[in-house]
CSV table of C-alpha atoms in Angstrom, one decimal:
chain,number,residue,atom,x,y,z
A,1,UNK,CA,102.8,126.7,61.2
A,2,UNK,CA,99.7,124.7,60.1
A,3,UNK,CA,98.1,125.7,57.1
A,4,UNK,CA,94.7,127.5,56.3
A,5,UNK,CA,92.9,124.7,56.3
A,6,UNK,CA,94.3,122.7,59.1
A,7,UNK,CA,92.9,125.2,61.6
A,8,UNK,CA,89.5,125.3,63.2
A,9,UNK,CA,89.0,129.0,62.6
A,10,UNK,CA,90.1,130.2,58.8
A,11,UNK,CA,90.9,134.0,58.3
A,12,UNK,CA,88.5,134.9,61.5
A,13,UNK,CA,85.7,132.5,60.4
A,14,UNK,CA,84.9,129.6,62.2
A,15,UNK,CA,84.7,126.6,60.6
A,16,UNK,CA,81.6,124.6,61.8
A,17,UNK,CA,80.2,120.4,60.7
A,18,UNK,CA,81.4,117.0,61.3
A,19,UNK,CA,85.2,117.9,60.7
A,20,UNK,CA,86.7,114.6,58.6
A,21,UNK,CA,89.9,115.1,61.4
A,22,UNK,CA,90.7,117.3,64.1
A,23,UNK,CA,92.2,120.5,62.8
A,24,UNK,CA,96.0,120.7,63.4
A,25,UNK,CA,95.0,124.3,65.3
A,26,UNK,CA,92.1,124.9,67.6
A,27,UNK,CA,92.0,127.6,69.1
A,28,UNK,CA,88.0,129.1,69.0
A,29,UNK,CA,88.9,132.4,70.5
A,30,UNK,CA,91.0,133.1,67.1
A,31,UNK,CA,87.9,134.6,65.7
A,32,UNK,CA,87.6,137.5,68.0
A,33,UNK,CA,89.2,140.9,68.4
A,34,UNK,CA,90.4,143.1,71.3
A,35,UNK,CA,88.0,143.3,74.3
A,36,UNK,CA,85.0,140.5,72.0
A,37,UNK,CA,88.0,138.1,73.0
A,38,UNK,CA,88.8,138.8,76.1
A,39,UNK,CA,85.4,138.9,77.5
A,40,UNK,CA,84.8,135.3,75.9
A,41,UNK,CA,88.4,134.1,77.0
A,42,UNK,CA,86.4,133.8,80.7
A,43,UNK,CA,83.7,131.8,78.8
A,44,UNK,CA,86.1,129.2,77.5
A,45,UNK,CA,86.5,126.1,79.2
A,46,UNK,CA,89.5,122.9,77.8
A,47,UNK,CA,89.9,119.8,78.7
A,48,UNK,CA,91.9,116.7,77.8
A,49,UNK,CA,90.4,113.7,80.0
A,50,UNK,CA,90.8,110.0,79.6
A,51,UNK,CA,88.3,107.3,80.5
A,52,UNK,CA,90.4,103.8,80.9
A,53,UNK,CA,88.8,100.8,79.7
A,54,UNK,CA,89.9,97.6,82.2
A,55,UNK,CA,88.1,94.9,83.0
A,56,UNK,CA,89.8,95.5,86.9
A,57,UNK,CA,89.2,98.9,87.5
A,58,UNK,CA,86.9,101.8,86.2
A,59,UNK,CA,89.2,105.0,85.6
A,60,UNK,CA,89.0,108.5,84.4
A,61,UNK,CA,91.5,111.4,84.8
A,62,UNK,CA,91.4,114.6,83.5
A,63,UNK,CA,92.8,118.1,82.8
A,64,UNK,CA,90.6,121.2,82.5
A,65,UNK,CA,90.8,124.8,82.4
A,66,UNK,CA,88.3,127.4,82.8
A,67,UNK,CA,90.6,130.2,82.6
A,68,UNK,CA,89.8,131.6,85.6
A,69,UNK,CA,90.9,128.4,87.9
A,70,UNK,CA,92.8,125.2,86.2
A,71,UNK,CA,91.9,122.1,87.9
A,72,UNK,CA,92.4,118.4,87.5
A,73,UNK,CA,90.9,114.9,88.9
A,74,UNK,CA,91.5,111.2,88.8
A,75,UNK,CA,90.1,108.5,90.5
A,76,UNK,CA,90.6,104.4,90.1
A,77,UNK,CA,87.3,102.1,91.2
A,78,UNK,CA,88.3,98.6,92.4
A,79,UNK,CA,85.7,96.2,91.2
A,80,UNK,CA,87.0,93.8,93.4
A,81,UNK,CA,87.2,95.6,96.4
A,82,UNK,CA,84.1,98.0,95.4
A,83,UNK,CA,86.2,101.2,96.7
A,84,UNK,CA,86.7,104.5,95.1
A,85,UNK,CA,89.9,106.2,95.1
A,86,UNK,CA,89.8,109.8,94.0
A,87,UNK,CA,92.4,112.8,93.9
A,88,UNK,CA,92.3,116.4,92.7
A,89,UNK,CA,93.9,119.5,92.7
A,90,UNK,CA,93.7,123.1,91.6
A,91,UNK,CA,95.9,125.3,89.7
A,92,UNK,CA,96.0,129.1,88.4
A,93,UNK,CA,94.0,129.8,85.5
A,94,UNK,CA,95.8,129.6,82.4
A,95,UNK,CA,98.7,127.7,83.5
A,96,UNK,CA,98.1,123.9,82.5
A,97,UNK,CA,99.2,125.3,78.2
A,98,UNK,CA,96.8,123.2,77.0
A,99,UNK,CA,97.9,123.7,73.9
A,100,UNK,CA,95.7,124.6,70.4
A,101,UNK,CA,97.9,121.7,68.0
A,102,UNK,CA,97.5,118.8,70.9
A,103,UNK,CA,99.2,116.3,68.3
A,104,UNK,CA,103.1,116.5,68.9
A,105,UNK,CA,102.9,118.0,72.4
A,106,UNK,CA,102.7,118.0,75.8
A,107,UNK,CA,100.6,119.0,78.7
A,108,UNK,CA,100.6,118.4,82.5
A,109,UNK,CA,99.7,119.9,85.8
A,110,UNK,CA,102.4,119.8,88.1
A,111,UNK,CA,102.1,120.6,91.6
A,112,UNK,CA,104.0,119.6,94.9
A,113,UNK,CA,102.4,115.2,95.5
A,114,UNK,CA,100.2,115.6,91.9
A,115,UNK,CA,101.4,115.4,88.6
A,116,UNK,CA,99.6,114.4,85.3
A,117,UNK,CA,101.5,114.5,81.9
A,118,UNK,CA,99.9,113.7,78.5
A,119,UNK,CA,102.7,113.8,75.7
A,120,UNK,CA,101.1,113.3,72.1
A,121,UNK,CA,103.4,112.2,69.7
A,122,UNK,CA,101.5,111.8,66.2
A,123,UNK,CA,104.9,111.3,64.9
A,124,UNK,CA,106.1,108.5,66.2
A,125,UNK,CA,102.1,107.1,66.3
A,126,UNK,CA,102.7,106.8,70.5
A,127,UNK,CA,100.8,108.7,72.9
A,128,UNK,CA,101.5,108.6,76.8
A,129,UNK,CA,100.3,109.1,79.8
A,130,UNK,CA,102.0,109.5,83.3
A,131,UNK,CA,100.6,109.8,86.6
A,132,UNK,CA,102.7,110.6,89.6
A,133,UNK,CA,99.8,111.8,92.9
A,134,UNK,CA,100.8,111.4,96.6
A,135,UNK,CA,98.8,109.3,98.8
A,136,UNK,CA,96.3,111.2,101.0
A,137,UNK,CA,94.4,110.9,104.6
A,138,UNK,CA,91.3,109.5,102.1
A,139,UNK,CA,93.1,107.7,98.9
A,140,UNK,CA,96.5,105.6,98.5
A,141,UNK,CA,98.8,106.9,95.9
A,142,UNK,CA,97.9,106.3,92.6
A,143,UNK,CA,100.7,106.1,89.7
A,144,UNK,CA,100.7,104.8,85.7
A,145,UNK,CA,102.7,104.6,83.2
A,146,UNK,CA,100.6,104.5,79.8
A,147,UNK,CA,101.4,103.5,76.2
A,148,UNK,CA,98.3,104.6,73.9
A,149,UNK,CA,99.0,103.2,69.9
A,150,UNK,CA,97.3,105.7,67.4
A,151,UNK,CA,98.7,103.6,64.3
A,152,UNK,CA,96.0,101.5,66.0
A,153,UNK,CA,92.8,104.3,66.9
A,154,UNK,CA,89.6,104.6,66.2
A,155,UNK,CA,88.2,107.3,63.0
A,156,UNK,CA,88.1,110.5,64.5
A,157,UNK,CA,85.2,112.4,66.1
A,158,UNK,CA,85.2,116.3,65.6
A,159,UNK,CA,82.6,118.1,65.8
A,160,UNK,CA,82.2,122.2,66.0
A,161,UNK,CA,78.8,123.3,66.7
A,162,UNK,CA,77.3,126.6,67.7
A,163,UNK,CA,75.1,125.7,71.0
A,164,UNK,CA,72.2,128.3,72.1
A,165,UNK,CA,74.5,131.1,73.9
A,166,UNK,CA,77.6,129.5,73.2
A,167,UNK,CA,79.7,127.3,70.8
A,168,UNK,CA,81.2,124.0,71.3
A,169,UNK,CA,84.2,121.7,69.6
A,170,UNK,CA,85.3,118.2,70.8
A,171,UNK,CA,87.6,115.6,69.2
A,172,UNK,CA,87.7,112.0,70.6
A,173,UNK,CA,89.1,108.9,69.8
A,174,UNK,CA,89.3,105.5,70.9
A,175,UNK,CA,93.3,103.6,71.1
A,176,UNK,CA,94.7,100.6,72.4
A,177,UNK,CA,96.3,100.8,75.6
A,178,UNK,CA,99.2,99.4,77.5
A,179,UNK,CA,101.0,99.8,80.6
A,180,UNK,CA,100.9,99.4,84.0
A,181,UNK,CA,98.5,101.3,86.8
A,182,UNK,CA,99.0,101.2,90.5
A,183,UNK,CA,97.0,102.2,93.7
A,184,UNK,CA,98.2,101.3,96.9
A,185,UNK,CA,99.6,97.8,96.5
A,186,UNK,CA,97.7,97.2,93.4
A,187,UNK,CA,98.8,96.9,90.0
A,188,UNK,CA,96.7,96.6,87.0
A,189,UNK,CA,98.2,96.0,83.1
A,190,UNK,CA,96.6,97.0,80.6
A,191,UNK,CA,96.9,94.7,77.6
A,192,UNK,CA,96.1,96.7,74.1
A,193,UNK,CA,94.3,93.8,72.2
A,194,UNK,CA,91.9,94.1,75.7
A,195,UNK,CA,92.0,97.7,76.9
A,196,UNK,CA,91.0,101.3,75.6
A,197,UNK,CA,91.5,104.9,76.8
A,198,UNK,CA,89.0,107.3,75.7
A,199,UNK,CA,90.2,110.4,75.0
A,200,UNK,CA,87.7,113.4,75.3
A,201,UNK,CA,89.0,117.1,74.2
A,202,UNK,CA,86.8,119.9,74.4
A,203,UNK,CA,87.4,123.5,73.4
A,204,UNK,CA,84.0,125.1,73.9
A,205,UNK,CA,82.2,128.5,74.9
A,206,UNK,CA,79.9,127.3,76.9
A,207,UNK,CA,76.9,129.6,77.6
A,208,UNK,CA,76.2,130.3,81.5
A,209,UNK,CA,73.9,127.8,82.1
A,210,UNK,CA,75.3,124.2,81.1
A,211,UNK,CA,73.4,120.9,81.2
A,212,UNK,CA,74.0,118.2,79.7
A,213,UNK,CA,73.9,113.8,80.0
A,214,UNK,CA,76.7,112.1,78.4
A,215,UNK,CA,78.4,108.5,78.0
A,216,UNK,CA,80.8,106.8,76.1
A,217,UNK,CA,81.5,102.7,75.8
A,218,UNK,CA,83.8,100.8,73.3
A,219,UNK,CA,85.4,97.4,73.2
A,220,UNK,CA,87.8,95.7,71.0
A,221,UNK,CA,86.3,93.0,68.5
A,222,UNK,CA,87.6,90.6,66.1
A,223,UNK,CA,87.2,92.9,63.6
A,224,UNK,CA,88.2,96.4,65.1
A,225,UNK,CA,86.8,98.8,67.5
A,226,UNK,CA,82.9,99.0,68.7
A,227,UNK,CA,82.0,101.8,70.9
A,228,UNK,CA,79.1,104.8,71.3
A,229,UNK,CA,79.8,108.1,72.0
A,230,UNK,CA,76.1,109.9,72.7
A,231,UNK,CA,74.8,113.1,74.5
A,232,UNK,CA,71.6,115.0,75.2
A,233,UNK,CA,71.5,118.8,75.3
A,234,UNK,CA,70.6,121.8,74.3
A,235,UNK,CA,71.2,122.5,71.0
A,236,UNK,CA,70.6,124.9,68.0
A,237,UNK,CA,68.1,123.2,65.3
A,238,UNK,CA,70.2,122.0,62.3
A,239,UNK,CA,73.8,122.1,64.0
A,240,UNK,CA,75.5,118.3,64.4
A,241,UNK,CA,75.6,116.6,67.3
A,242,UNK,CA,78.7,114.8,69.1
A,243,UNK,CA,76.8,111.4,69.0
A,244,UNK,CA,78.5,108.6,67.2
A,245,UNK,CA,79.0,105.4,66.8
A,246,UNK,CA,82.4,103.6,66.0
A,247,UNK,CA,82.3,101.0,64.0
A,248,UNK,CA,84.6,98.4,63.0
A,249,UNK,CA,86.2,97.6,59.9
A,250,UNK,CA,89.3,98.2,57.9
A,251,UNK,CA,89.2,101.1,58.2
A,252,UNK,CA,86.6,101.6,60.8
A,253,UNK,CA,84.2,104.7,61.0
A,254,UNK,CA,82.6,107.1,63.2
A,255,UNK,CA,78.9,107.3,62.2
A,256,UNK,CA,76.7,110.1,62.7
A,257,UNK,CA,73.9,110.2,65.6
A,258,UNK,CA,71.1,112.4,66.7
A,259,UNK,CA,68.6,112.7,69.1
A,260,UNK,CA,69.6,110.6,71.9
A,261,UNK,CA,67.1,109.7,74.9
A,262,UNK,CA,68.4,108.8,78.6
A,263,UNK,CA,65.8,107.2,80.2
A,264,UNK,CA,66.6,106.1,84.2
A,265,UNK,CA,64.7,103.3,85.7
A,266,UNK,CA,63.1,103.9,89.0
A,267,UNK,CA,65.2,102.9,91.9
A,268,UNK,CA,68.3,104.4,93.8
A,269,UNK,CA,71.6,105.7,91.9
A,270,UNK,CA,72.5,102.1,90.7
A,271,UNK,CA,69.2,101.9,88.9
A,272,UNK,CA,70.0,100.9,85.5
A,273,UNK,CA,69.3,103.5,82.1
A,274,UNK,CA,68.2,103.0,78.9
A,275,UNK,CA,69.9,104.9,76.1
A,276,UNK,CA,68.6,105.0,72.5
A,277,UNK,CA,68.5,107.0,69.4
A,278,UNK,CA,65.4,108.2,68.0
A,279,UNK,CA,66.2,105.7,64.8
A,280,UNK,CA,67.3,102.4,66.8
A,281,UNK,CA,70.6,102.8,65.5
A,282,UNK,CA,71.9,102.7,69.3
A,283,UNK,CA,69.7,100.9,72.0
A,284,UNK,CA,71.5,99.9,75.5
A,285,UNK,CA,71.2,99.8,78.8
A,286,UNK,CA,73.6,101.6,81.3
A,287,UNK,CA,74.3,99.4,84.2
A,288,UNK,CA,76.0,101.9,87.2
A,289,UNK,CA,78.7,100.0,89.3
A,290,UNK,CA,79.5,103.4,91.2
A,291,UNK,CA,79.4,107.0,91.1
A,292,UNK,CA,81.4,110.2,91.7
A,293,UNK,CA,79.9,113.4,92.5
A,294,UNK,CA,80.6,117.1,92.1
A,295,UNK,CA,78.1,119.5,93.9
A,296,UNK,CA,79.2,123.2,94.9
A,297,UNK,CA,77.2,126.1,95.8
A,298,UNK,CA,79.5,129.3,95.7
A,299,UNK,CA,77.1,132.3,94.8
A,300,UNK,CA,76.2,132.9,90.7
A,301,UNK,CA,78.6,129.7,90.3
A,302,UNK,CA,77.1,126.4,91.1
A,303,UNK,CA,77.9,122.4,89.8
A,304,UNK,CA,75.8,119.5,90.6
A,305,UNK,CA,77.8,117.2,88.7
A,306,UNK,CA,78.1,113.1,88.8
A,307,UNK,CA,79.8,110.4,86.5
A,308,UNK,CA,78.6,107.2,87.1
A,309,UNK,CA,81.0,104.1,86.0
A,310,UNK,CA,79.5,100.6,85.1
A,311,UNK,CA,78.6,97.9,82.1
A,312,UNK,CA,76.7,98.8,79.1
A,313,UNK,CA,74.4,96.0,77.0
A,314,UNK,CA,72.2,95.8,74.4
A,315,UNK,CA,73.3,96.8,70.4
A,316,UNK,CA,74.2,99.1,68.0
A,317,UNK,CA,73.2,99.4,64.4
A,318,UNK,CA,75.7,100.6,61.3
A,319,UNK,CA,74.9,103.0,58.7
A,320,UNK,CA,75.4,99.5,56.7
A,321,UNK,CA,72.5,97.7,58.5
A,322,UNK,CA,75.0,96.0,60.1
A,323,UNK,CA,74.2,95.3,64.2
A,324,UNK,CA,76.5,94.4,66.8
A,325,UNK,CA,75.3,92.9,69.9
A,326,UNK,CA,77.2,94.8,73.1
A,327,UNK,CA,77.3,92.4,76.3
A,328,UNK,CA,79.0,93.6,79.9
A,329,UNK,CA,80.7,96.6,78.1
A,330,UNK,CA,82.6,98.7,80.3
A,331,UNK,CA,81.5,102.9,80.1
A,332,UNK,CA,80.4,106.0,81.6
A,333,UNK,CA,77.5,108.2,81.9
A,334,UNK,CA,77.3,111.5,83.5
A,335,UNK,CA,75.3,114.5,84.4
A,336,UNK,CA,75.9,118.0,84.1
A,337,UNK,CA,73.6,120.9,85.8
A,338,UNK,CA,75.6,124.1,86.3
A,339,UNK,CA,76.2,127.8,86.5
A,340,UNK,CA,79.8,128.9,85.7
């Protein structure tokens, strides 16, 4: 049983801030009562995703649950052959035990040609993933077999905030990977002085209406781990952020950011973006390689949803004065416009 203070919500009060370390517990519902709980049960939405860093492929997989409807998606981009593979698959609400103390557990969709395991092992200071999914009429198969080293991670981000309508915690982290991926009659290794997975865990009440622009980059350098974490939306006055930047060092540290700006270029979807903070601190541009998409229409729910993969340049700035000049970078950046 964790302690008091090793759990997001502390004798029914929510504990809100730049956490120092993800709570052993997190589970934001533990602050309600009777029918208050079960109402926002249907408001909650987890995930545990991954973006995988490769100088090969682009990479993202992910396990979410909105309570009503589990779900989960991966999909591999080929640089080389410029294709995108994707898989998903749907499961019953509830059932993917995502579970409130991640660290020193398991979690995994199952179902008949898809299978997706993360085991956490804080212990032992080995995380892994697995990925077992079927070929399809439109993708190959796609299989790994992944080593992450948290003796090796990033400083934490965790953040709980209270958003207009809603609240909202994530934890992510940047480790060293290893291992092998394969799609079709492809195989990629992932080397852990050269490759990252990104891991991006959100516990959140979300309010009807969700928007938001997002991206994440990091790389390894000769003196630890450089990366960005940054978001734009809306948000209560006063409450933090889940901007950061990782910075390197021994140890290294997640620095605070705020008011981020996405600006697209004119042009079609691979028209680059600029992304900066109000104070310089972080000032790149998003390159797009490729893009997924996500739109549905079914009645008072609707997504219009896309992730776009590609290289990220410019710098970033420490607390320290400190810059860091990013070049060919591989990242993210997504939009989010929905009703759920």
């Amino acid at each position: 049983m964790a302690a008091d203070h090793d759990r997001l919500v502390v004798s029914g009060t929510r504990r809100y801030g730049r956490l120092s370390a993800r709570p052993t517990v997190v589970d934001p519902l533990a602050e309600y009562r009777g029918l208050a709980r079960a109402r926002r049960r249907l408001r909650l939405k987890e995930w545990v995703g991954f973006t995988l860093l490769h100088p090969e492929v682009y990479s993202s997989l992910i396990l979410q649950d909105a309570h009503y409807l589990a779900s989960s998606e991966i999909y591999v981009y080929d640089r080389t052959a410029t294709v995108l593979h994707q898989h998903a698959a749907t499961a019953r609400g509830g059932s993917l035990n995502l579970p409130h103390n991640l660290m020193d557990n398991s979690c995994a969709i199952d179902r008949p040609g898809y299978s997706i395991a993360y085991d956490f092992s804080e212990h032992t200071g080995r995380h892994h993933i697995t990925v077992d999914v079927a070929a399809s009429g439109e993708a190959p198969a796609i299989t790994a077999d992944l080593t992450l080293d948290a003796t090796a991670a990033s400083a934490p981000l965790s953040v709980s905030s209270r958003l207009p309508g809603g609240q909202m915690y994530t934890h992510k982290v940047l480790y060293p990977v290893s291992g092998t991926l394969r799609f079709g009659d492809t195989s990629v290794t992932f080397s852990p002085e050269r490759d990252l997975a990104v891991l991006d865990e959100h516990r959140s009440l979300l309010p009807y209406r969700t928007r938001w622009v997002w991206g994440t980059f990091a790389t390894p350098t000769e003196d630890g781990l450089v990366g960005a974490n940054f978001v734009k939306r809306p948000e209560e006055p006063g409450q933090p952020e889940e901007s950061c930047l990782w910075m390197p060092g021994s140890p290294g540290s997640c620095e605070a950011l705020s008011d981020i700006r996405f600006t697209k270029q004119a042009g079609d979807s691979t028209a680059p973006w600029r992304i900066a903070s109000a104070d310089g601190r972080l000032d790149v541009v998003f390159t797009p390689e490729g893009r997924k998409s996500v739109k549905r229409q079914l009645g008072v729910v609707a997504i219009d949803y896309f992730q776009m993969f590609g290289r990220y340049a410019g710098t970033v700035r420490g607390e320290d004065g400190t810059v860091i000049v990013v070049k060919d970078v591989h990242g993210v950046c997504e939009s989010m416009d929905a009703r759920m």
